[in-house]
Amino acid sequence: MERRLDFEIRHLKRALGEIIPYSIKNKTPILKWEYFDKKIEIPFRWNETKVPAVFESKILLNQKNPTYLSGWFGGESLIKIDEKPYGEINVYHTMIDLTPFCDGKFHNLKIETMPRGLFGKKEEPIFKEAYLIEIDKEIKSVITFTNNVIQLCEETKNKPLVKRLVDLTNDFLYSLNIPHSTSIFISKVKENPTIEYDLTTTWSTLDFSTSYEFFLALKKDIIKKFSHYKKEVEKLTKVFPKIGQVYLVGHAHIDYAWLWPVYETKRKIIRTFSNAVQLAKKYPYFIFAQSSAQMYEDIEKDAPEIFEEIKNLVKSGQWEPVGGMWIESDCNIPGIESLIRQFYYGQKYFIRKFGKKSRVCWLPDVFGFSWILPQILKEADIDYFITTKLNWNETNEYPYDICIWKGIDGSEVLYHSFNNDEGGYGGNITPKTVYSTWNNFKQKDLSSFTMVSVGYGDGGGGPTEEMCESYPVLQKLPDVPKVEFSKIEDFCKNLQKEISDKNVPVWDNELYLELHRGTLTSQAKIKKLHKQNELLLFEAEVLNALFDLNKQNQIDKLWKKILALEFHDIITGSSIKEVYEDAEKVLNKVTYLLNEIINSVPLYEKEKYLTLFNPASFKQKIKFILPEHLNLKFNGRQLDCIKTYDNKYLYTFNEYINPLSLITLEAEENVDYSPFFSHSDNEIENKYIKMKINEDGTFNIYHKTTNKWLFKDKGNILMLYKDIPYFWENWDIDVHHTKSGIQLKANSIEVVETNTLRKVIKVKYKYEETKITQYYIIWNDSDIVDIKTNIDFHHRRCVLKAIFPTNILSRYAKFDLDGGYITRATHQNTNFEKARFEVPGHRWVNLSQYDFGISILNNGKYGHSVINSTIGLTLVKAGIYPDFFADEGKHEFSYAIMPNEKEDILKVIKEAELYNKSIRVLRGKPKVQIPTIKISKDNFKILSFRKIKGSFVLRIVETTGSSGDVEISINNMNLNKAFLTNNLEEIKKELKIKDNSIQIKFKPFKIYTFLFE
């Protein structure tokens, strides 16, 4: 008779379970413990508010057999031996090998426990048990081998092989003379996990005492029969040879914050890294890879002895610092310079501490990848890119596991992905992981091998001893693909060789994740503060360089704080509330410190002068706001001033400040005066536009130059949608959300300011508990309508959007990438296009036909949509998990509508830059001439200018997609040498200097970094 396979598998597992008790030679309880120096008896309930709980015991380790610590202390636990971190106990790492300490001496055992599980869930703070367990290594090996054979039978599709293995395994297990006499049998049942259910689920549960009596004759019988069984199984490789190869690398994907705060992550790092170090010492074939310079810096500070061991393992080739980034960052929200700095600080740290850079960008869990990334990778000396996240697409399967990913500028990196059904990037060393990874591999025509990372992740933990013990077993089993530990970089180099003469597909676009679209908007306040700090970092570095100061080291430290918050579960809005409470404190502190640096530049006669600094890449008209009224003059001419609706003072003057330049104003105190208010009808105009405001708060704009109305009837329609994602609450916006929209209608509309400079209309909305106030600002010298927005948001499972149904007919729209732009379809011809119903963009989106266009600018929003002729800007997305009150409360931001005559993308780029980088006002005037930077073409954006060890580094990016020659001049600075470098400031070539200028030929969307000495 042939039984169903699932029945047969269950039978074999239960039969194998009878051997498990005989792998334990002795199990000794550890009873003497102190809890914060107080003697306790276990089980012991401890105070969960005093964390981590610390338990200590002095134990004699004189065992002759392999000896392990096992126990449960009330949550994730760091194990220290003689005060040094040694490993972790959690639900996946249940025992720690103490054999290296079995020297006949007493050792101090310290346990540091958090009352949480790997994923942040509360655990009952009870120290339940602790044991020293002596293991029979040979019998343990029998169990490991046989268990892998049974799992092979579950996973392979080779029915003849399954039949043969089932027969062999049945024959082996039934041949064993395991005692079944009642007295011996019941003394072993508590150590047999396959019958735990049978003992604990009956009406009256059973409890038996356990004996660890050792039967030498039984062991000999098991070993002898196992030897024959093992040979017979391994012989089957001749009949059922291995097909394919899967390279393995140990890994622990530790989220720097998610369902736990950052301070707990720092504990997770110590626990996880300690485990990995011990595995590397025990198993010479084991290789562990870990990303994130931030985590290495943390362990260097918190556990320097473990860090030293890691450095030694890097030298021996068993530990691979991978990724080259400061943290595994989100790749949609950070600006281009932030992404550059992720690799700059990451690679510099790797070089400094480990003597080598990483050549692999390792981002297995990031929620989509900007088209600017390949160029940034290449400029950081990275050739390979690995992710698994596109396997999460909810609509369309990404077509490749291997391809060339071509970036916006034409830079190319080798892309690889793997798809493991057993834990994804947190795989196991089991037939299931190996088979599924190989079977799911799409491009066996290109490569005979793929890879998978193994080790429990997200909450850390990493690989286990059981995984490492299974590795040599899988190498000898039939049919299952070959396995081999490998460093990730070695795998990538081998893959590159393997495909070198093959027709490898090219992906020339962003890597858009068809999921987690809500992360472009969730926790909007944090995103706004982050953007604010990106701008402040730029200003602080530029002023530090222009004034030849020495505060770059301080600024570098602040950069790293911001980069850490760009982790893909922090800046995206997908963490618990405690993470955002801490993040807001960090961001506000960094804001304060950066403003201190900026305001401390050496300026003099602060009572008599103001200095204006233009931080933008383009010239900027003098326009700024101060809290006080002053009499200001520029070159003896008076600035215009008006008092604003919010009791501040707006100053303007019809002169421009060049990029990164300063001008000085004479300042005198002045007598206060009242603003001039005027009420008018709902039509407001200047010489460029006419604005008609409707009773519901929406409006339309007539563009006089083109004689066209911008919107179909009305624009700036505030829509509140019900949003119920299928699972990932604060991550996702559901595709059906637009079926539920409610248009918010204004409760009041009033003109609050009108004068020679501008008009301001205040529009108030109230819907249920949510209040919105918008100020429509129309400047007399501009065709841009600015919308300053204050929201007090009190809705759950909702998305708030501003909708603009335009009069444009265009099949494509352009979206800002901060270093260039991407064009996306506005139609929905295919599922591929339909899936892009919410897409990332930075400071602008533009929809244009030949003779007319509209842009929506913003100062801190990232979620956009353009479907047919309708533009949408997502303002608030409020889910309920893991932060139930995400985005509850107050939000402040601005966005603007800008018409254009033709598809002039440079104008859009300029106006968006100026919209975000307003003039900085400083007290006093400089005593010396300040250097000025001049770029001969205006299609470049300045990404950074900073002073490093007496040299100056300038980075620019071409923004429009054009090519040609450009001249860059730095005046009032003695330039001796100039070099073109990569983003790491490694020299590519020396450039000729003439009259303090350099010239280069430029290409579309290229980043250029220059080093001046």
Tab-separated table of C-alpha atoms in Angstrom, residues 541-774:
chain	number	residue	atom	x	y	z
A	541	GLU	CA	28.056	73.228	4.710
A	542	VAL	CA	28.033	75.988	2.110
A	543	LEU	CA	28.443	78.773	4.669
A	544	ASN	CA	31.112	76.823	6.518
A	545	ALA	CA	33.036	76.606	3.218
A	546	LEU	CA	32.392	80.178	2.040
A	547	PHE	CA	33.571	81.602	5.363
A	548	ASP	CA	36.496	79.132	5.510
A	549	LEU	CA	35.446	77.781	8.909
A	550	ASN	CA	36.152	74.384	10.485
A	551	LYS	CA	32.780	72.993	11.493
A	552	GLN	CA	32.507	70.233	8.887
A	553	ASN	CA	33.208	67.489	11.445
A	554	GLN	CA	30.276	68.733	13.509
A	555	ILE	CA	28.099	68.856	10.395
A	556	ASP	CA	29.173	65.314	9.465
A	557	LYS	CA	27.872	64.044	12.807
A	558	LEU	CA	24.528	65.747	12.169
A	559	TRP	CA	24.410	64.249	8.675
A	560	LYS	CA	24.716	60.780	10.194
A	561	LYS	CA	21.812	61.428	12.548
A	562	ILE	CA	19.631	62.371	9.582
A	563	LEU	CA	20.839	59.409	7.509
A	564	ALA	CA	19.955	56.990	10.312
A	565	LEU	CA	16.376	58.305	10.255
A	566	GLU	CA	16.219	57.557	6.525
A	567	PHE	CA	16.066	53.861	7.383
A	568	HIS	CA	13.348	52.238	5.298
A	569	ASP	CA	10.980	51.696	8.220
A	570	ILE	CA	11.493	55.118	9.824
A	571	ILE	CA	11.250	57.868	7.196
A	572	THR	CA	8.578	55.842	5.385
A	573	GLY	CA	6.133	56.040	8.300
A	574	SER	CA	5.841	52.307	8.969
A	575	SER	CA	7.100	52.124	12.571
A	576	ILE	CA	5.539	52.361	16.022
A	577	LYS	CA	4.717	55.707	17.632
A	578	GLU	CA	7.733	55.591	19.973
A	579	VAL	CA	10.020	55.646	16.939
A	580	TYR	CA	8.445	58.892	15.723
A	581	GLU	CA	8.447	60.485	19.153
A	582	ASP	CA	12.195	59.869	19.278
A	583	ALA	CA	12.715	60.854	15.636
A	584	GLU	CA	10.944	64.175	16.124
A	585	LYS	CA	13.222	64.977	19.061
A	586	VAL	CA	16.309	64.131	17.005
A	587	LEU	CA	15.120	66.166	14.031
A	588	ASN	CA	14.296	69.200	16.165
A	589	LYS	CA	17.667	68.962	17.898
A	590	VAL	CA	19.491	68.746	14.569
A	591	THR	CA	17.479	71.736	13.301
A	592	TYR	CA	18.535	73.723	16.344
A	593	LEU	CA	22.224	72.798	16.009
A	594	LEU	CA	22.323	73.525	12.282
A	595	ASN	CA	20.714	76.910	12.793
A	596	GLU	CA	23.327	77.576	15.464
A	597	ILE	CA	26.095	76.784	12.977
A	598	ILE	CA	24.497	78.934	10.276
A	599	ASN	CA	23.915	81.898	12.571
A	600	SER	CA	27.425	81.724	14.026
A	601	VAL	CA	29.246	82.650	10.813
A	602	PRO	CA	31.566	85.620	11.508
A	603	LEU	CA	29.519	88.730	10.795
A	604	TYR	CA	30.030	92.115	12.383
A	605	GLU	CA	28.084	95.278	13.270
A	606	LYS	CA	24.951	93.211	13.766
A	607	GLU	CA	22.882	96.201	14.867
A	608	LYS	CA	23.510	98.062	11.626
A	609	TYR	CA	23.497	95.446	8.894
A	610	LEU	CA	21.738	92.372	7.580
A	611	THR	CA	23.323	89.856	5.219
A	612	LEU	CA	21.133	87.963	2.787
A	613	PHE	CA	22.252	84.525	1.607
A	614	ASN	CA	20.754	82.824	-1.443
A	615	PRO	CA	21.020	79.034	-0.884
A	616	ALA	CA	19.433	78.208	-4.245
A	617	SER	CA	21.197	77.072	-7.420
A	618	PHE	CA	19.559	79.904	-9.356
A	619	LYS	CA	19.461	83.653	-8.901
A	620	GLN	CA	16.720	84.764	-6.537
A	621	LYS	CA	14.806	88.010	-6.278
A	622	ILE	CA	15.114	89.754	-2.922
A	623	LYS	CA	12.062	88.722	-0.942
A	624	PHE	CA	12.033	87.695	2.724
A	625	ILE	CA	9.986	87.920	5.920
A	626	LEU	CA	11.102	89.146	9.353
A	627	PRO	CA	9.218	89.349	12.651
A	628	GLU	CA	10.156	93.038	13.095
A	629	HIS	CA	9.836	96.204	11.053
A	630	LEU	CA	13.158	97.679	9.938
A	631	ASN	CA	14.228	100.410	7.570
A	632	LEU	CA	16.352	98.434	5.084
A	633	LYS	CA	18.453	99.770	2.236
A	634	PHE	CA	20.470	98.125	-0.499
A	635	ASN	CA	23.135	100.333	-2.042
A	636	GLY	CA	21.323	103.327	-0.592
A	637	ARG	CA	17.930	102.357	-2.018
A	638	GLN	CA	14.962	101.563	0.195
A	639	LEU	CA	13.408	98.077	0.271
A	640	ASP	CA	9.633	97.815	0.003
A	641	CYS	CA	7.941	96.554	3.154
A	642	ILE	CA	4.418	95.550	4.074
A	643	LYS	CA	2.907	94.105	7.212
A	644	THR	CA	1.402	90.688	6.592
A	645	TYR	CA	-1.872	89.178	7.761
A	646	ASP	CA	0.004	87.208	10.455
A	647	ASN	CA	1.767	90.317	11.869
A	648	LYS	CA	5.132	89.801	10.235
A	649	TYR	CA	6.962	92.023	7.775
A	650	LEU	CA	7.540	91.193	4.149
A	651	TYR	CA	10.452	92.893	2.401
A	652	THR	CA	11.049	92.971	-1.348
A	653	PHE	CA	13.385	94.681	-3.763
A	654	ASN	CA	13.702	94.469	-7.521
A	655	GLU	CA	17.246	93.040	-7.479
A	656	TYR	CA	18.536	89.479	-7.588
A	657	ILE	CA	21.051	87.540	-5.505
A	658	ASN	CA	23.229	85.087	-7.401
A	659	PRO	CA	23.416	81.403	-6.390
A	660	LEU	CA	25.231	80.767	-3.089
A	661	SER	CA	25.966	84.475	-2.837
A	662	LEU	CA	25.542	87.089	-0.138
A	663	ILE	CA	24.571	90.740	-0.184
A	664	THR	CA	24.535	93.230	2.674
A	665	LEU	CA	21.695	95.590	3.664
A	666	GLU	CA	21.824	98.628	5.880
A	667	ALA	CA	19.341	98.278	8.740
A	668	GLU	CA	17.652	100.816	11.012
A	669	GLU	CA	14.776	100.409	13.439
A	670	ASN	CA	11.481	101.749	12.174
A	671	VAL	CA	8.122	102.767	13.559
A	672	ASP	CA	5.425	100.107	13.402
A	673	TYR	CA	2.433	100.551	11.175
A	674	SER	CA	-0.830	98.751	10.516
A	675	PRO	CA	-1.477	96.628	7.454
A	676	PHE	CA	-3.867	97.793	4.830
A	677	PHE	CA	-6.827	95.426	4.441
A	678	SER	CA	-9.289	95.409	1.603
A	679	HIS	CA	-12.224	93.180	0.807
A	680	SER	CA	-13.100	92.287	-2.752
A	681	ASP	CA	-15.194	89.845	-4.707
A	682	ASN	CA	-14.136	86.336	-5.567
A	683	GLU	CA	-12.153	87.317	-8.664
A	684	ILE	CA	-8.511	88.224	-8.064
A	685	GLU	CA	-5.982	88.994	-10.735
A	686	ASN	CA	-2.605	90.390	-11.639
A	687	LYS	CA	-1.048	90.993	-15.048
A	688	TYR	CA	-0.335	87.252	-15.511
A	689	ILE	CA	-3.353	85.414	-14.163
A	690	LYS	CA	-6.943	85.825	-13.050
A	691	MET	CA	-8.191	83.636	-10.203
A	692	LYS	CA	-11.831	82.800	-9.663
A	693	ILE	CA	-12.623	81.347	-6.231
A	694	ASN	CA	-15.756	79.246	-5.848
A	695	GLU	CA	-18.000	79.088	-2.805
A	696	ASP	CA	-16.751	75.611	-1.908
A	697	GLY	CA	-13.127	76.876	-1.684
A	698	THR	CA	-12.014	75.478	-5.019
A	699	PHE	CA	-10.818	77.831	-7.725
A	700	ASN	CA	-9.919	78.167	-11.358
A	701	ILE	CA	-7.052	80.151	-12.862
A	702	TYR	CA	-7.057	81.951	-16.186
A	703	HIS	CA	-3.598	82.202	-17.733
A	704	LYS	CA	-3.525	85.459	-19.704
A	705	THR	CA	-0.465	84.693	-21.824
A	706	THR	CA	-2.001	81.545	-23.336
A	707	ASN	CA	-5.659	82.589	-22.931
A	708	LYS	CA	-6.429	79.284	-21.200
A	709	TRP	CA	-8.154	78.188	-18.033
A	710	LEU	CA	-6.022	75.727	-16.062
A	711	PHE	CA	-8.759	73.456	-14.750
A	712	LYS	CA	-11.950	71.818	-15.910
A	713	ASP	CA	-14.345	73.971	-13.909
A	714	LYS	CA	-12.266	73.934	-10.709
A	715	GLY	CA	-9.042	72.812	-9.046
A	716	ASN	CA	-7.621	72.291	-5.558
A	717	ILE	CA	-10.515	69.992	-4.731
A	718	LEU	CA	-9.845	68.621	-1.257
A	719	MET	CA	-10.977	64.989	-1.239
A	720	LEU	CA	-11.118	62.749	1.822
A	721	TYR	CA	-11.056	59.056	0.919
A	722	LYS	CA	-11.710	55.975	2.979
A	723	ASP	CA	-8.571	53.819	2.844
A	724	ILE	CA	-8.650	50.221	4.098
A	725	PRO	CA	-5.521	48.336	2.979
A	726	TYR	CA	-5.736	44.573	2.759
A	727	PHE	CA	-2.990	44.173	5.373
A	728	TRP	CA	-0.182	46.773	5.564
A	729	GLU	CA	-2.079	49.669	7.169
A	730	ASN	CA	0.434	52.531	7.339
A	731	TRP	CA	2.352	51.200	4.349
A	732	ASP	CA	-0.372	50.982	1.730
A	733	ILE	CA	-2.983	53.015	-0.087
A	734	ASP	CA	-5.642	50.672	-1.358
A	735	VAL	CA	-6.420	50.667	-5.057
A	736	HIS	CA	-10.149	51.066	-4.297
A	737	HIS	CA	-9.814	54.174	-2.112
A	738	THR	CA	-11.142	56.543	-4.803
A	739	LYS	CA	-14.541	54.828	-4.711
A	740	SER	CA	-15.336	56.505	-1.399
A	741	GLY	CA	-14.306	60.142	-1.845
A	742	ILE	CA	-15.987	63.026	-0.035
A	743	GLN	CA	-15.289	66.556	-1.264
A	744	LEU	CA	-14.587	68.957	1.575
A	745	LYS	CA	-16.328	72.303	1.198
A	746	ALA	CA	-15.199	75.610	2.629
A	747	ASN	CA	-16.959	77.077	5.653
A	748	SER	CA	-15.574	80.568	5.094
A	749	ILE	CA	-13.575	82.538	2.549
A	750	GLU	CA	-12.082	85.965	3.251
A	751	VAL	CA	-9.401	88.269	1.897
A	752	VAL	CA	-6.973	88.853	4.770
A	753	GLU	CA	-4.283	90.810	2.968
A	754	THR	CA	-4.159	92.970	-0.132
A	755	ASN	CA	-1.444	95.457	-1.056
A	756	THR	CA	0.986	96.361	-3.796
A	757	LEU	CA	2.924	93.095	-3.358
A	758	ARG	CA	0.341	90.378	-2.984
A	759	LYS	CA	-3.140	89.250	-2.084
A	760	VAL	CA	-3.913	86.576	0.495
A	761	ILE	CA	-7.248	84.749	0.745
A	762	LYS	CA	-7.990	82.655	3.829
A	763	VAL	CA	-10.161	79.575	3.258
A	764	LYS	CA	-11.358	77.472	6.192
A	765	TYR	CA	-12.758	73.939	6.114
A	766	LYS	CA	-14.221	71.788	8.856
A	767	TYR	CA	-15.310	68.222	8.264
A	768	GLU	CA	-16.338	66.245	11.353
A	769	GLU	CA	-13.291	66.577	13.644
A	770	THR	CA	-10.773	67.666	11.018
A	771	LYS	CA	-10.024	71.354	10.426
A	772	ILE	CA	-8.136	72.796	7.466
A	773	THR	CA	-7.038	76.369	6.858
A	774	GLN	CA	-5.526	77.361	3.531
